[in-house]
JSON list of N, CA and C in Angstrom, two decimals:
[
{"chain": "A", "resi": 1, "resn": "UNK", "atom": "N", "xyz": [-11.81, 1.84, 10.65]},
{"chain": "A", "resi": 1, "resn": "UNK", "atom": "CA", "xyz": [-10.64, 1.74, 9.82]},
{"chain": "A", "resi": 1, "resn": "UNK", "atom": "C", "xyz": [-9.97, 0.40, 10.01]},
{"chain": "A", "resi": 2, "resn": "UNK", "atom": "N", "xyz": [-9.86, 0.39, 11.30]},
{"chain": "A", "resi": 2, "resn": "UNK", "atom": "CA", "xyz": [-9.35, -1.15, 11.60]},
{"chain": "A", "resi": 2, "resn": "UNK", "atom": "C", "xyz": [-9.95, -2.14, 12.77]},
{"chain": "A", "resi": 3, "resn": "UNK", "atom": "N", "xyz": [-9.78, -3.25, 12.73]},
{"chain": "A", "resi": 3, "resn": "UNK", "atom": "CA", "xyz": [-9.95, -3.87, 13.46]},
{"chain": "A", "resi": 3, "resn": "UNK", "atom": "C", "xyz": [-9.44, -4.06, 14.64]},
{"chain": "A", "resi": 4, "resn": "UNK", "atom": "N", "xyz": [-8.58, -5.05, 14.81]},
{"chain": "A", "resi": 4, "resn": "UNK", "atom": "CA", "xyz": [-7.60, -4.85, 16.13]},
{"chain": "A", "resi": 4, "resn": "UNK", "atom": "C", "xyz": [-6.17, -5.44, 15.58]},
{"chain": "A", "resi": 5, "resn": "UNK", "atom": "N", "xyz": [-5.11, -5.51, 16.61]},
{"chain": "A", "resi": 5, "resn": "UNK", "atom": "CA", "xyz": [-3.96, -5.75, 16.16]},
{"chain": "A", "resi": 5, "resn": "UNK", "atom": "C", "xyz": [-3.41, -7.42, 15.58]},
{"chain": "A", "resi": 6, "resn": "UNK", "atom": "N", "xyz": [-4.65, -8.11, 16.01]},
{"chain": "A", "resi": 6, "resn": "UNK", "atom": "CA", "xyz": [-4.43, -9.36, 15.26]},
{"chain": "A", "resi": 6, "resn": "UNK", "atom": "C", "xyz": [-5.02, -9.91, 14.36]},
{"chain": "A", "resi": 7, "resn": "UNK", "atom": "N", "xyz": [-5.72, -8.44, 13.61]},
{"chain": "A", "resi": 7, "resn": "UNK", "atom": "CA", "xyz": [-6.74, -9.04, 12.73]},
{"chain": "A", "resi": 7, "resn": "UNK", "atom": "C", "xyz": [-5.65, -8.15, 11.01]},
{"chain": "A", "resi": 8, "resn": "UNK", "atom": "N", "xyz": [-6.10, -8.62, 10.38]},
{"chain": "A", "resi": 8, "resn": "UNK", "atom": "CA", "xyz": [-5.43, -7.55, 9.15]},
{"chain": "A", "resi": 8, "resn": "UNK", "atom": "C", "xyz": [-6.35, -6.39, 9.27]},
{"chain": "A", "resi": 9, "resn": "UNK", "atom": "N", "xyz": [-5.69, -5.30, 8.76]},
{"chain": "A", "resi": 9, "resn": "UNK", "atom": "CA", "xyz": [-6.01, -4.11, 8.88]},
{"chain": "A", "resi": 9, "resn": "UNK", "atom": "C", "xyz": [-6.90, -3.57, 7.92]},
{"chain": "A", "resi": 10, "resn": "UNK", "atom": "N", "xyz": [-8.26, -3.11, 8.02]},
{"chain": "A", "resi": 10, "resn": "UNK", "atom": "CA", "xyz": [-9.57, -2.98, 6.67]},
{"chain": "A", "resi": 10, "resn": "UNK", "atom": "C", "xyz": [-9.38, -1.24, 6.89]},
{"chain": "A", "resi": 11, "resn": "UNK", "atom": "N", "xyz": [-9.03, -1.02, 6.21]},
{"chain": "A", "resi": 11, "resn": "UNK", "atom": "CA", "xyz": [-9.52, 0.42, 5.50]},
{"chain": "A", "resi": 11, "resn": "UNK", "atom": "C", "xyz": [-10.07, 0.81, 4.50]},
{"chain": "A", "resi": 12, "resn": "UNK", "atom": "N", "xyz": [-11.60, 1.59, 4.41]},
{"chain": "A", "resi": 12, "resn": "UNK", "atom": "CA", "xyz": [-12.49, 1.49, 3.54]},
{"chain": "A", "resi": 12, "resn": "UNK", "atom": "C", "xyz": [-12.19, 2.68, 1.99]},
{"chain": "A", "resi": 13, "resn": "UNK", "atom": "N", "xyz": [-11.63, 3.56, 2.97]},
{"chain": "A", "resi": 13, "resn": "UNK", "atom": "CA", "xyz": [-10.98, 4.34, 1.82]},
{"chain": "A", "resi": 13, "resn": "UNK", "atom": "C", "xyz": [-9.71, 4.23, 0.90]},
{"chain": "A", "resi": 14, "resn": "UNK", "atom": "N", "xyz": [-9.25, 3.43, 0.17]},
{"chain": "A", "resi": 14, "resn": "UNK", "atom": "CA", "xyz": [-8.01, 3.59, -0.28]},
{"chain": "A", "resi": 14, "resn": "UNK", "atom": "C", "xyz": [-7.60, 4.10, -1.24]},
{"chain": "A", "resi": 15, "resn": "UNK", "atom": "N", "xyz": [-8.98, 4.97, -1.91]},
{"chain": "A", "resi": 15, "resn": "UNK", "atom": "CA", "xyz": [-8.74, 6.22, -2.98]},
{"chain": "A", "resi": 15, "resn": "UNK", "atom": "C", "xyz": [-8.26, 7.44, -2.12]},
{"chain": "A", "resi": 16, "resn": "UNK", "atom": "N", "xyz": [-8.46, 7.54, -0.97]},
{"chain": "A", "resi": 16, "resn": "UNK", "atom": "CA", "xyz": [-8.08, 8.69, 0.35]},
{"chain": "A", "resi": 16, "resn": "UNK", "atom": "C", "xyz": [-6.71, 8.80, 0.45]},
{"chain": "A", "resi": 17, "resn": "UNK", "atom": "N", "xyz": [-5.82, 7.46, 0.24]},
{"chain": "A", "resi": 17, "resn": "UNK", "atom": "CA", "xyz": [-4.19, 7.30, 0.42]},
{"chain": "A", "resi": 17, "resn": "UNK", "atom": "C", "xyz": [-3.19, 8.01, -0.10]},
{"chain": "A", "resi": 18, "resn": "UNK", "atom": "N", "xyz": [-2.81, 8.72, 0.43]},
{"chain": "A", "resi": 18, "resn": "UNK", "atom": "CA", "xyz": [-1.80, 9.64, -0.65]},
{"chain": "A", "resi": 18, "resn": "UNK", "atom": "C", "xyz": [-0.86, 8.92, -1.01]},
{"chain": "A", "resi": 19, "resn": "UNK", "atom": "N", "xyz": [-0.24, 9.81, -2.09]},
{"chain": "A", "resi": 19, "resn": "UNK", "atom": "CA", "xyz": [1.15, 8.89, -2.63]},
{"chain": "A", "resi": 19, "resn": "UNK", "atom": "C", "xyz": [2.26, 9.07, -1.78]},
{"chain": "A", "resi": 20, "resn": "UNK", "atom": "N", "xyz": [2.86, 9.67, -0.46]},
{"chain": "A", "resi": 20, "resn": "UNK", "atom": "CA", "xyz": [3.75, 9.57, 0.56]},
{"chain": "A", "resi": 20, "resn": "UNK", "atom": "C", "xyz": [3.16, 7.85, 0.92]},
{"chain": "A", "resi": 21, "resn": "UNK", "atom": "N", "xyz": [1.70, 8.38, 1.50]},
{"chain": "A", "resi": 21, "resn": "UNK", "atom": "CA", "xyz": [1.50, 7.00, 2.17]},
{"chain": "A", "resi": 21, "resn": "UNK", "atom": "C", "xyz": [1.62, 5.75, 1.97]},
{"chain": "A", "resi": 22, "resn": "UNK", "atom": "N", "xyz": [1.20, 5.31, 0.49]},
{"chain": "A", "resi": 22, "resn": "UNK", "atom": "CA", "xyz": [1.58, 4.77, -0.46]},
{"chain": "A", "resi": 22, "resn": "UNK", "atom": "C", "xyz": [3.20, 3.98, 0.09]},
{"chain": "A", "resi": 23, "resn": "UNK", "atom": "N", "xyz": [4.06, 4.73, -0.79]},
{"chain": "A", "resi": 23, "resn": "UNK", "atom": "CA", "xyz": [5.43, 4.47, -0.20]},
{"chain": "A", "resi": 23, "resn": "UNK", "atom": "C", "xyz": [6.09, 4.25, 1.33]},
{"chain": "A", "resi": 24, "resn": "UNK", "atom": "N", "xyz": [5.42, 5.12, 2.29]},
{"chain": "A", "resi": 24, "resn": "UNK", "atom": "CA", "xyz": [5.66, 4.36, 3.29]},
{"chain": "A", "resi": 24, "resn": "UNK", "atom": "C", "xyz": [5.12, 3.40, 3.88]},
{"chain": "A", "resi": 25, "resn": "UNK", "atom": "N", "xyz": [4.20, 3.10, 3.17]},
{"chain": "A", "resi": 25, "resn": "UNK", "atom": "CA", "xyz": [2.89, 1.83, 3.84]},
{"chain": "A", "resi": 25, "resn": "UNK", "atom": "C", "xyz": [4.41, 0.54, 3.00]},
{"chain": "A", "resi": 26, "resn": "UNK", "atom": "N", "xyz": [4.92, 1.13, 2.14]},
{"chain": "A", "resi": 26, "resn": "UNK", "atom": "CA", "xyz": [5.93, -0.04, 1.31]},
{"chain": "A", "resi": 26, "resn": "UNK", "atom": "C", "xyz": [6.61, -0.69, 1.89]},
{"chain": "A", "resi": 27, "resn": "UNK", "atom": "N", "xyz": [7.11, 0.94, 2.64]},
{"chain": "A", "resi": 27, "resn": "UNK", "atom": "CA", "xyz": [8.68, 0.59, 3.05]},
{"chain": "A", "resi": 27, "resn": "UNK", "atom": "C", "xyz": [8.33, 0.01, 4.40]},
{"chain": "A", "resi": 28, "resn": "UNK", "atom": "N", "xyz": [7.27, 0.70, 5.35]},
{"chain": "A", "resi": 28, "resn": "UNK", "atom": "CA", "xyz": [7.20, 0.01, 6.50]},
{"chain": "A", "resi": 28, "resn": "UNK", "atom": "C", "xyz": [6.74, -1.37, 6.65]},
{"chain": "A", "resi": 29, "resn": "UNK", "atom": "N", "xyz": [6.44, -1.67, 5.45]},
{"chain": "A", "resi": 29, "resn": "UNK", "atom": "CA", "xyz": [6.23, -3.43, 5.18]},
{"chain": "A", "resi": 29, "resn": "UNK", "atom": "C", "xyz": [7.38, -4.15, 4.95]},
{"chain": "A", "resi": 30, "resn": "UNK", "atom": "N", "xyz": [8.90, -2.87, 4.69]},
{"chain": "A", "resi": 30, "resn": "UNK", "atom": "CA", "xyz": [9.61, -3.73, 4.21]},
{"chain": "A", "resi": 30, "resn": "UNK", "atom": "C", "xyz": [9.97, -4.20, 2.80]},
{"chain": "A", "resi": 31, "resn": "UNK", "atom": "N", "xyz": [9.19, -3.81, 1.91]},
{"chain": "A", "resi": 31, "resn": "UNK", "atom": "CA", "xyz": [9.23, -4.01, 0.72]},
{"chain": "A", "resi": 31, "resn": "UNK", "atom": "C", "xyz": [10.09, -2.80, 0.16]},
{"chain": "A", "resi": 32, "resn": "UNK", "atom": "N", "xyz": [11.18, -3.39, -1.03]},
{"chain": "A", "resi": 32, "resn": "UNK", "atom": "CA", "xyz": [11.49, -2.41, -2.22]},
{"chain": "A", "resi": 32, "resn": "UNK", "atom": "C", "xyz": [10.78, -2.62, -3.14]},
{"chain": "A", "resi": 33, "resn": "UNK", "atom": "N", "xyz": [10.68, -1.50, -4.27]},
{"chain": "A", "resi": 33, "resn": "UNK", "atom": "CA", "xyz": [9.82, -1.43, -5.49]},
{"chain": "A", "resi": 33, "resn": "UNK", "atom": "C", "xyz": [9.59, -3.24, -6.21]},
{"chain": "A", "resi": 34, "resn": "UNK", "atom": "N", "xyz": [10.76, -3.44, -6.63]},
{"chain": "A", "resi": 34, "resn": "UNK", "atom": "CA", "xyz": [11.24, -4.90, -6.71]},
{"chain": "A", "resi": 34, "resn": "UNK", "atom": "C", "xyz": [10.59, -6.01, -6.32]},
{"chain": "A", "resi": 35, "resn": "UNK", "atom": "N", "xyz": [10.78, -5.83, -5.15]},
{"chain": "A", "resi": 35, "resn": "UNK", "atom": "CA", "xyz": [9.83, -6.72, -4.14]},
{"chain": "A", "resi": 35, "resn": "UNK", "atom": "C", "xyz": [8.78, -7.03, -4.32]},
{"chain": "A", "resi": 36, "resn": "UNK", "atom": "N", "xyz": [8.25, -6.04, -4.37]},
{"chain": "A", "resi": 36, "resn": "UNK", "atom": "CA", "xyz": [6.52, -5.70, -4.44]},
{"chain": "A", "resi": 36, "resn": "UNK", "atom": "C", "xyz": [6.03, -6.35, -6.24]},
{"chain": "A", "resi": 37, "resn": "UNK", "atom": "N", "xyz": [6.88, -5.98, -7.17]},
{"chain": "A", "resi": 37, "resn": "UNK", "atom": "CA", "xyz": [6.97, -6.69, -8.22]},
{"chain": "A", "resi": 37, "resn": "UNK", "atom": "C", "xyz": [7.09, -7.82, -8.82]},
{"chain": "A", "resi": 38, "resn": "UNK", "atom": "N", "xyz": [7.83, -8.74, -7.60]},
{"chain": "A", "resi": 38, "resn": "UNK", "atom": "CA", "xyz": [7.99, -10.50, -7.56]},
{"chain": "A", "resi": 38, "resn": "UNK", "atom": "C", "xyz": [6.65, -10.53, -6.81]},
{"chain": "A", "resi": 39, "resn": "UNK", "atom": "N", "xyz": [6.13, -10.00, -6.00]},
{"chain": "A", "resi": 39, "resn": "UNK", "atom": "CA", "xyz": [4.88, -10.29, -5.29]},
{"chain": "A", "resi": 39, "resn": "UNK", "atom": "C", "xyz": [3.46, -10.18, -5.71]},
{"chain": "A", "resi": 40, "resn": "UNK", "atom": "N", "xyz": [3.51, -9.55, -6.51]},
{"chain": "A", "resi": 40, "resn": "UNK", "atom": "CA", "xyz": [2.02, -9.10, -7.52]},
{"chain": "A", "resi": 40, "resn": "UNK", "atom": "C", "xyz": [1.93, -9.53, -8.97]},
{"chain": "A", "resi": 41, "resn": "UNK", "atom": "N", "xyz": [1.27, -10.08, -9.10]},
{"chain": "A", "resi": 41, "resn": "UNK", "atom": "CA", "xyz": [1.29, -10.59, -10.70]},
{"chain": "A", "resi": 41, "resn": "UNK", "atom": "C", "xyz": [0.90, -9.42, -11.57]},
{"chain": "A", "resi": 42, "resn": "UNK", "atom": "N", "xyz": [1.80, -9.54, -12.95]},
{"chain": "A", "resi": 42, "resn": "UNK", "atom": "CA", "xyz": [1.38, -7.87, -13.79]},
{"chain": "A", "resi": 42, "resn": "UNK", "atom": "C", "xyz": [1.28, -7.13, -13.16]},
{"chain": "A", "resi": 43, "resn": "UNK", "atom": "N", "xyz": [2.57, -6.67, -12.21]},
{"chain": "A", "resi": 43, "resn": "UNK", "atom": "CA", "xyz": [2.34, -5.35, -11.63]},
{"chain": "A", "resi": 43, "resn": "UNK", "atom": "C", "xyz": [3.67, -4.95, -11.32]},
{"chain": "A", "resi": 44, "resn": "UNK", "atom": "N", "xyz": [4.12, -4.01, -12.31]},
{"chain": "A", "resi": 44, "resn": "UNK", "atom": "CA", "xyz": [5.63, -3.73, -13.04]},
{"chain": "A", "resi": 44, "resn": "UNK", "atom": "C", "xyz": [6.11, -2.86, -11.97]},
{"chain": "A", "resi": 45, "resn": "UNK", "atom": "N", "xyz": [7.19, -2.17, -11.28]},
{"chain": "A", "resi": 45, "resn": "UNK", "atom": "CA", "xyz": [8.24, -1.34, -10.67]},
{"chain": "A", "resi": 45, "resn": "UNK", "atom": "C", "xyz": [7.89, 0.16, -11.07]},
{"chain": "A", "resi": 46, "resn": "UNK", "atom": "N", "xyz": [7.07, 0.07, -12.79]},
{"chain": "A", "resi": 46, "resn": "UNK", "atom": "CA", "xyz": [7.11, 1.30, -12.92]},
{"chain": "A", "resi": 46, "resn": "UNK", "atom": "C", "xyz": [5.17, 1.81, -12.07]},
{"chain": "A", "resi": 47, "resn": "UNK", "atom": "N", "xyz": [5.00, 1.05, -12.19]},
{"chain": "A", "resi": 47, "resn": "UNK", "atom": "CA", "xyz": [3.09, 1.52, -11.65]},
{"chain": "A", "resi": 47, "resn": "UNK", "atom": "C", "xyz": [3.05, 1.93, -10.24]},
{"chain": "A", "resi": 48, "resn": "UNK", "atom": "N", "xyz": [4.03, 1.23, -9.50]},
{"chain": "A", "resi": 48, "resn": "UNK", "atom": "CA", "xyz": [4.16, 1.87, -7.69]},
{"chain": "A", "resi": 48, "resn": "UNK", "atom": "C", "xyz": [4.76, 3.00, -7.94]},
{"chain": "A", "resi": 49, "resn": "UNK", "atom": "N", "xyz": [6.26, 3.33, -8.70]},
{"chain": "A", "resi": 49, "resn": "UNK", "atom": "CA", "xyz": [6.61, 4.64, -9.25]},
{"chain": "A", "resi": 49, "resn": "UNK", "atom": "C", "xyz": [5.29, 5.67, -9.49]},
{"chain": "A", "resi": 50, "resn": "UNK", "atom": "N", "xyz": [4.53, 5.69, -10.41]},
{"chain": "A", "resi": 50, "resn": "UNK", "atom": "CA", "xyz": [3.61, 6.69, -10.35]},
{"chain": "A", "resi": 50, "resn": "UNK", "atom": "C", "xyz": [2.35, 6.83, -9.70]},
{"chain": "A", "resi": 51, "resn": "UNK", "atom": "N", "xyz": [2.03, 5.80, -8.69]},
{"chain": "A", "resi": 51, "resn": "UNK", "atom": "CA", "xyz": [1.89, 5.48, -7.52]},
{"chain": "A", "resi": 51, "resn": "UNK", "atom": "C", "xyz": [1.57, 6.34, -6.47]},
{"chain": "A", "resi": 52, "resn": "UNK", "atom": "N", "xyz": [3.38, 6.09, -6.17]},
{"chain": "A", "resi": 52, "resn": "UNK", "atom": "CA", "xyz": [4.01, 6.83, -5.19]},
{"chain": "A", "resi": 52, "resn": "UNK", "atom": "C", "xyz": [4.49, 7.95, -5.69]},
{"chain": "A", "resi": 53, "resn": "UNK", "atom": "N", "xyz": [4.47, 8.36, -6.51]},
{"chain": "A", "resi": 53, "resn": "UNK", "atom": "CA", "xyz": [4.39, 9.96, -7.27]},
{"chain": "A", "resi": 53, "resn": "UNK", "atom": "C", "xyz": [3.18, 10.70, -7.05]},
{"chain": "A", "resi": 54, "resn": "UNK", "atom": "N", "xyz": [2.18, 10.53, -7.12]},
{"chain": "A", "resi": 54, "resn": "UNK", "atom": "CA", "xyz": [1.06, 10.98, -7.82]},
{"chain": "A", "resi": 54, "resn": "UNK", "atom": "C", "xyz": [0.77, 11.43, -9.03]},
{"chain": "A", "resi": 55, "resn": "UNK", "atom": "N", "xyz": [1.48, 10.58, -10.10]},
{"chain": "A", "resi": 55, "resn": "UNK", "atom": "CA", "xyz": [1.62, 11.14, -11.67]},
{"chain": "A", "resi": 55, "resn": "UNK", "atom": "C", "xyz": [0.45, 9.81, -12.40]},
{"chain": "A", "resi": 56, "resn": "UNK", "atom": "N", "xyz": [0.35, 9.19, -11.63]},
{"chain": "A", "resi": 56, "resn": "UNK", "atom": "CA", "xyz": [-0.96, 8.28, -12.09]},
{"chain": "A", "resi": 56, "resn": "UNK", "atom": "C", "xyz": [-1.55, 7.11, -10.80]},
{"chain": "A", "resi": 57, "resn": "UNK", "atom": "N", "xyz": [-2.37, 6.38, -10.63]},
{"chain": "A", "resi": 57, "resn": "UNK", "atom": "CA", "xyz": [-2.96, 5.75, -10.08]},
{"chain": "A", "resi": 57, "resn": "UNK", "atom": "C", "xyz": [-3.47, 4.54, -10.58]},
{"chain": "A", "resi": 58, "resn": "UNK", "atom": "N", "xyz": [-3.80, 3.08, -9.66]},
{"chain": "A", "resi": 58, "resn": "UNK", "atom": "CA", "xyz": [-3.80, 1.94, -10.01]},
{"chain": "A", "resi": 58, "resn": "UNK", "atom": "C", "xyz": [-4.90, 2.10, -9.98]},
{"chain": "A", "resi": 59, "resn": "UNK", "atom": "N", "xyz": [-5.94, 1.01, -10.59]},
{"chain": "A", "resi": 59, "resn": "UNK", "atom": "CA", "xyz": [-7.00, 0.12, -10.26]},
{"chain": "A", "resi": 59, "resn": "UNK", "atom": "C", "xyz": [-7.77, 0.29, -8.69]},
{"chain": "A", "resi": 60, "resn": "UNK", "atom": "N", "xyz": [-8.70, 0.13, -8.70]},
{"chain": "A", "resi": 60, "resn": "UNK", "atom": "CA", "xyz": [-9.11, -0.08, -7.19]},
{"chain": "A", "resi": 60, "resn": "UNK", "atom": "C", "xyz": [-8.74, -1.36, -6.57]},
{"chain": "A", "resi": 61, "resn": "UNK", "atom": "N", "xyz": [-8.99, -2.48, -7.46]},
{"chain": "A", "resi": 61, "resn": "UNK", "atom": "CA", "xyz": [-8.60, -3.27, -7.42]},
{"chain": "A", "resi": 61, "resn": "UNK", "atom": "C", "xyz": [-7.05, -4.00, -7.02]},
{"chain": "A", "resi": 62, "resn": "UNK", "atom": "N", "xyz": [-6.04, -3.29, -7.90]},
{"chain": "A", "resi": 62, "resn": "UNK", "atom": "CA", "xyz": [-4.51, -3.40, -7.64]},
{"chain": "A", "resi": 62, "resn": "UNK", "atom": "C", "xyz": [-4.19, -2.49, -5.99]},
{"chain": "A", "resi": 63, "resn": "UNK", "atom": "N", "xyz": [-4.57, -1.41, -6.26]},
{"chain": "A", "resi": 63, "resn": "UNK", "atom": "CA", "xyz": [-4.82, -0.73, -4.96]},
{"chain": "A", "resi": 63, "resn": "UNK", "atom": "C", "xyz": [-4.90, -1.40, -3.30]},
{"chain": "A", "resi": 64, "resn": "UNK", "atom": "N", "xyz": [-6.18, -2.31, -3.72]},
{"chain": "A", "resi": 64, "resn": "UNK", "atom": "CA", "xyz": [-6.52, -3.27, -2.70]},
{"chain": "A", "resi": 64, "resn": "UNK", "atom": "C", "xyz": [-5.43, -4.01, -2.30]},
{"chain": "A", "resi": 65, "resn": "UNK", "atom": "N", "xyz": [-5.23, -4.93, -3.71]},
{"chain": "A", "resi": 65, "resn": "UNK", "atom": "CA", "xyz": [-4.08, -6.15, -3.41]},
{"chain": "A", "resi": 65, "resn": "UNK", "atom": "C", "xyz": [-2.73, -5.53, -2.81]},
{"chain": "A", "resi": 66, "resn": "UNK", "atom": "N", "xyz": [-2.52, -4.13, -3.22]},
{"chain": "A", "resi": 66, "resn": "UNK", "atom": "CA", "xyz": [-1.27, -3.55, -2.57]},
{"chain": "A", "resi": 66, "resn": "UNK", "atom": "C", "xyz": [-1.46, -3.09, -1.20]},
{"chain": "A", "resi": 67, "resn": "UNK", "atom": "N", "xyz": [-2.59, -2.77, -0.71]},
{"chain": "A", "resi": 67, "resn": "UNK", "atom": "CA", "xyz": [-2.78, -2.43, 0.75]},
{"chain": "A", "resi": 67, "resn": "UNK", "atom": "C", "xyz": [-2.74, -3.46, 1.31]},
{"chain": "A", "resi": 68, "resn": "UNK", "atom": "N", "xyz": [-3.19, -4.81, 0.71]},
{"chain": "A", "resi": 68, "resn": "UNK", "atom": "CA", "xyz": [-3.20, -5.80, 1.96]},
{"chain": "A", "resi": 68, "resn": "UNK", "atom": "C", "xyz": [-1.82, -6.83, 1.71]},
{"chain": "A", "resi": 69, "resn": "UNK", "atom": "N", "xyz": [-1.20, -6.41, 0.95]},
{"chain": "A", "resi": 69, "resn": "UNK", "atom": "CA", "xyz": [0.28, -7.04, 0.91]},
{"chain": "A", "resi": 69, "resn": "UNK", "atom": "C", "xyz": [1.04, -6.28, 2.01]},
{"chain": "A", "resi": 70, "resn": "UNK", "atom": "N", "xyz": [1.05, -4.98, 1.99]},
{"chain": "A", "resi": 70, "resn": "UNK", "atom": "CA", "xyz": [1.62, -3.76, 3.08]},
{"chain": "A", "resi": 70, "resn": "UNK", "atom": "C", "xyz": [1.04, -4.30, 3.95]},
{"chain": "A", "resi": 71, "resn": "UNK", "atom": "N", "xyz": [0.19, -4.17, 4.66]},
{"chain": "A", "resi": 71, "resn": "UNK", "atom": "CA", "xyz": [-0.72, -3.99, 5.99]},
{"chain": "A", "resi": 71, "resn": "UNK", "atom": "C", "xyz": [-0.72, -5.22, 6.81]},
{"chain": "A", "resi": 72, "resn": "UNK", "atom": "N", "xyz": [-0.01, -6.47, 6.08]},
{"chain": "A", "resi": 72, "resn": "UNK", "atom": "CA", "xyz": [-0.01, -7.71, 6.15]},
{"chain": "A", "resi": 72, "resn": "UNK", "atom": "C", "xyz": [0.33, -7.72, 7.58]},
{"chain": "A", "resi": 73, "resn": "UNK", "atom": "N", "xyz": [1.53, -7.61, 7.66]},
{"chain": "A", "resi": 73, "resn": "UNK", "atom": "CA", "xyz": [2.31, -7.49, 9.15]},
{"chain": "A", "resi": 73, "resn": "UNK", "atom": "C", "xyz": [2.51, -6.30, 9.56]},
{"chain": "A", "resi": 74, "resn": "UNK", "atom": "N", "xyz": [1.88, -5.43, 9.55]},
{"chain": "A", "resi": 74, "resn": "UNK", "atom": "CA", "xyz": [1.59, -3.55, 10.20]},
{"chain": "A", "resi": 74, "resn": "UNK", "atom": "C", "xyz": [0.89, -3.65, 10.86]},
{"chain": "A", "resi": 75, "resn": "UNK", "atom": "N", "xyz": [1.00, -3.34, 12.13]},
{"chain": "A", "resi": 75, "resn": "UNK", "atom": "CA", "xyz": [-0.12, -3.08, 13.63]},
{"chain": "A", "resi": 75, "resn": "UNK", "atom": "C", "xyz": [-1.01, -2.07, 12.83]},
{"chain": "A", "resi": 76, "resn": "UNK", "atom": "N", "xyz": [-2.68, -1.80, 12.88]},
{"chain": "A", "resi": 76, "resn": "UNK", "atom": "CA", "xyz": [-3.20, -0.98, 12.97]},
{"chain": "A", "resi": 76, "resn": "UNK", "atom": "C", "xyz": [-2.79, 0.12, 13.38]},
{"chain": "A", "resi": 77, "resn": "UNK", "atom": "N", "xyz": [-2.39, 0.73, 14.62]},
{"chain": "A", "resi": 77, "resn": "UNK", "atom": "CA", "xyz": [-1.54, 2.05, 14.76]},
{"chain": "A", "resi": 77, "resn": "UNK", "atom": "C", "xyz": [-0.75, 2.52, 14.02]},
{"chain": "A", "resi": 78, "resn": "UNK", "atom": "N", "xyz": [0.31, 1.30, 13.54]},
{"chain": "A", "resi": 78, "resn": "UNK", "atom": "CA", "xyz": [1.19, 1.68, 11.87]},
{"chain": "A", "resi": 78, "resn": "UNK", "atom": "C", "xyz": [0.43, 2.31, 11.29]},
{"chain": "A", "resi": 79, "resn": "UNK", "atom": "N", "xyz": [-0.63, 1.28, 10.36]},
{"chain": "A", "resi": 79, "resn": "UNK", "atom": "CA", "xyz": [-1.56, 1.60, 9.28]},
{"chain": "A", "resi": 79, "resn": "UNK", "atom": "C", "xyz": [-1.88, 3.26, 9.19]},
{"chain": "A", "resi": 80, "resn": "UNK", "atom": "N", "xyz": [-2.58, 2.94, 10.63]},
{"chain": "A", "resi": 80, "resn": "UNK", "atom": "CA", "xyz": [-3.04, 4.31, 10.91]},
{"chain": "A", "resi": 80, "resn": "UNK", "atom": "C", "xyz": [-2.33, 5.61, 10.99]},
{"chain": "A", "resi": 81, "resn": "UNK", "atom": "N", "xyz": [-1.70, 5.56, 11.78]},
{"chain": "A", "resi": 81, "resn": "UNK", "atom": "CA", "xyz": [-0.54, 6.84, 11.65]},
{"chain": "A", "resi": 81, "resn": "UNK", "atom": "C", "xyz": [0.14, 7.34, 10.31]},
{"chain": "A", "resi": 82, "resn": "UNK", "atom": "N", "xyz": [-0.10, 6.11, 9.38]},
{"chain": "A", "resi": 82, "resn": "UNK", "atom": "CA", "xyz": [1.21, 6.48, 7.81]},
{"chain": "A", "resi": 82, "resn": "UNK", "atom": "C", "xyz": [-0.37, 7.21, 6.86]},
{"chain": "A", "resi": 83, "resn": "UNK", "atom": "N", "xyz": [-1.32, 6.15, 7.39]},
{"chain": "A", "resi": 83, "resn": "UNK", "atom": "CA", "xyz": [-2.33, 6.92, 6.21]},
{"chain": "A", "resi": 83, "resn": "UNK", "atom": "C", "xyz": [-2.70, 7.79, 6.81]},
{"chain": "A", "resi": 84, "resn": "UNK", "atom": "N", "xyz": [-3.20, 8.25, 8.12]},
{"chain": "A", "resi": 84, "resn": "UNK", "atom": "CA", "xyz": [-3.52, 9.20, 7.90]},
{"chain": "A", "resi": 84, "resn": "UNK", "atom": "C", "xyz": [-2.77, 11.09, 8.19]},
{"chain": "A", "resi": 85, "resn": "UNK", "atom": "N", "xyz": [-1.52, 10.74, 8.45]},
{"chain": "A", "resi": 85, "resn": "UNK", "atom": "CA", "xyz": [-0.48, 11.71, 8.52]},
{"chain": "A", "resi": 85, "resn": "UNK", "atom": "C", "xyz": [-0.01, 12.20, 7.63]},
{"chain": "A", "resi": 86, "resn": "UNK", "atom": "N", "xyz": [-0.16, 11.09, 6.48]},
{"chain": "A", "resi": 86, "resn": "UNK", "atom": "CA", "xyz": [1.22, 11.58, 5.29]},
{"chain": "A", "resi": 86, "resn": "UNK", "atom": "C", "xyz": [-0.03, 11.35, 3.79]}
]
């Protein structure tokens, strides 16, 4: 799942992520919806909304770019504990 704590964090599953995790992988990055919206190109406030709902789902692709924006500065143990708890 991961590497070590100074490497960025690879997780192979990120169709596995629930939508809690989702949102707290956000918040424990620090990010508001907003945020995350100045940070991603074409990628509107409302798409993390259903997201983090489970009323729809991104791209594998967008998916990606959003895990490794989160995970950026998250210890592996973070990572780990939010995905696979929640």
């Amino acid at each position: 799942m991961a590497t070590d704590d100074s490497n960025p964090v690879d997780y192979a599953d990120i169709d596995d992520i629930s939508p809690a995790a989702w949102r707290l992988l956000r918040v424990a990055a620090g990010y508001e919806q907003r945020g995350v919206e100045r940070e991603v190109d074409d990628l509107m406030q409302a798409h993390l909304s259903m997201l983090e709902n489970g009323t729809r789902g991104l791209s594998q692709s967008r998916r990606q770019v959003l895990f490794e924006l989160y995970t950026a500065d998250l210890s592996r143990a973070q990572v780990e504990a939010l995905v696979t708890n929640f």
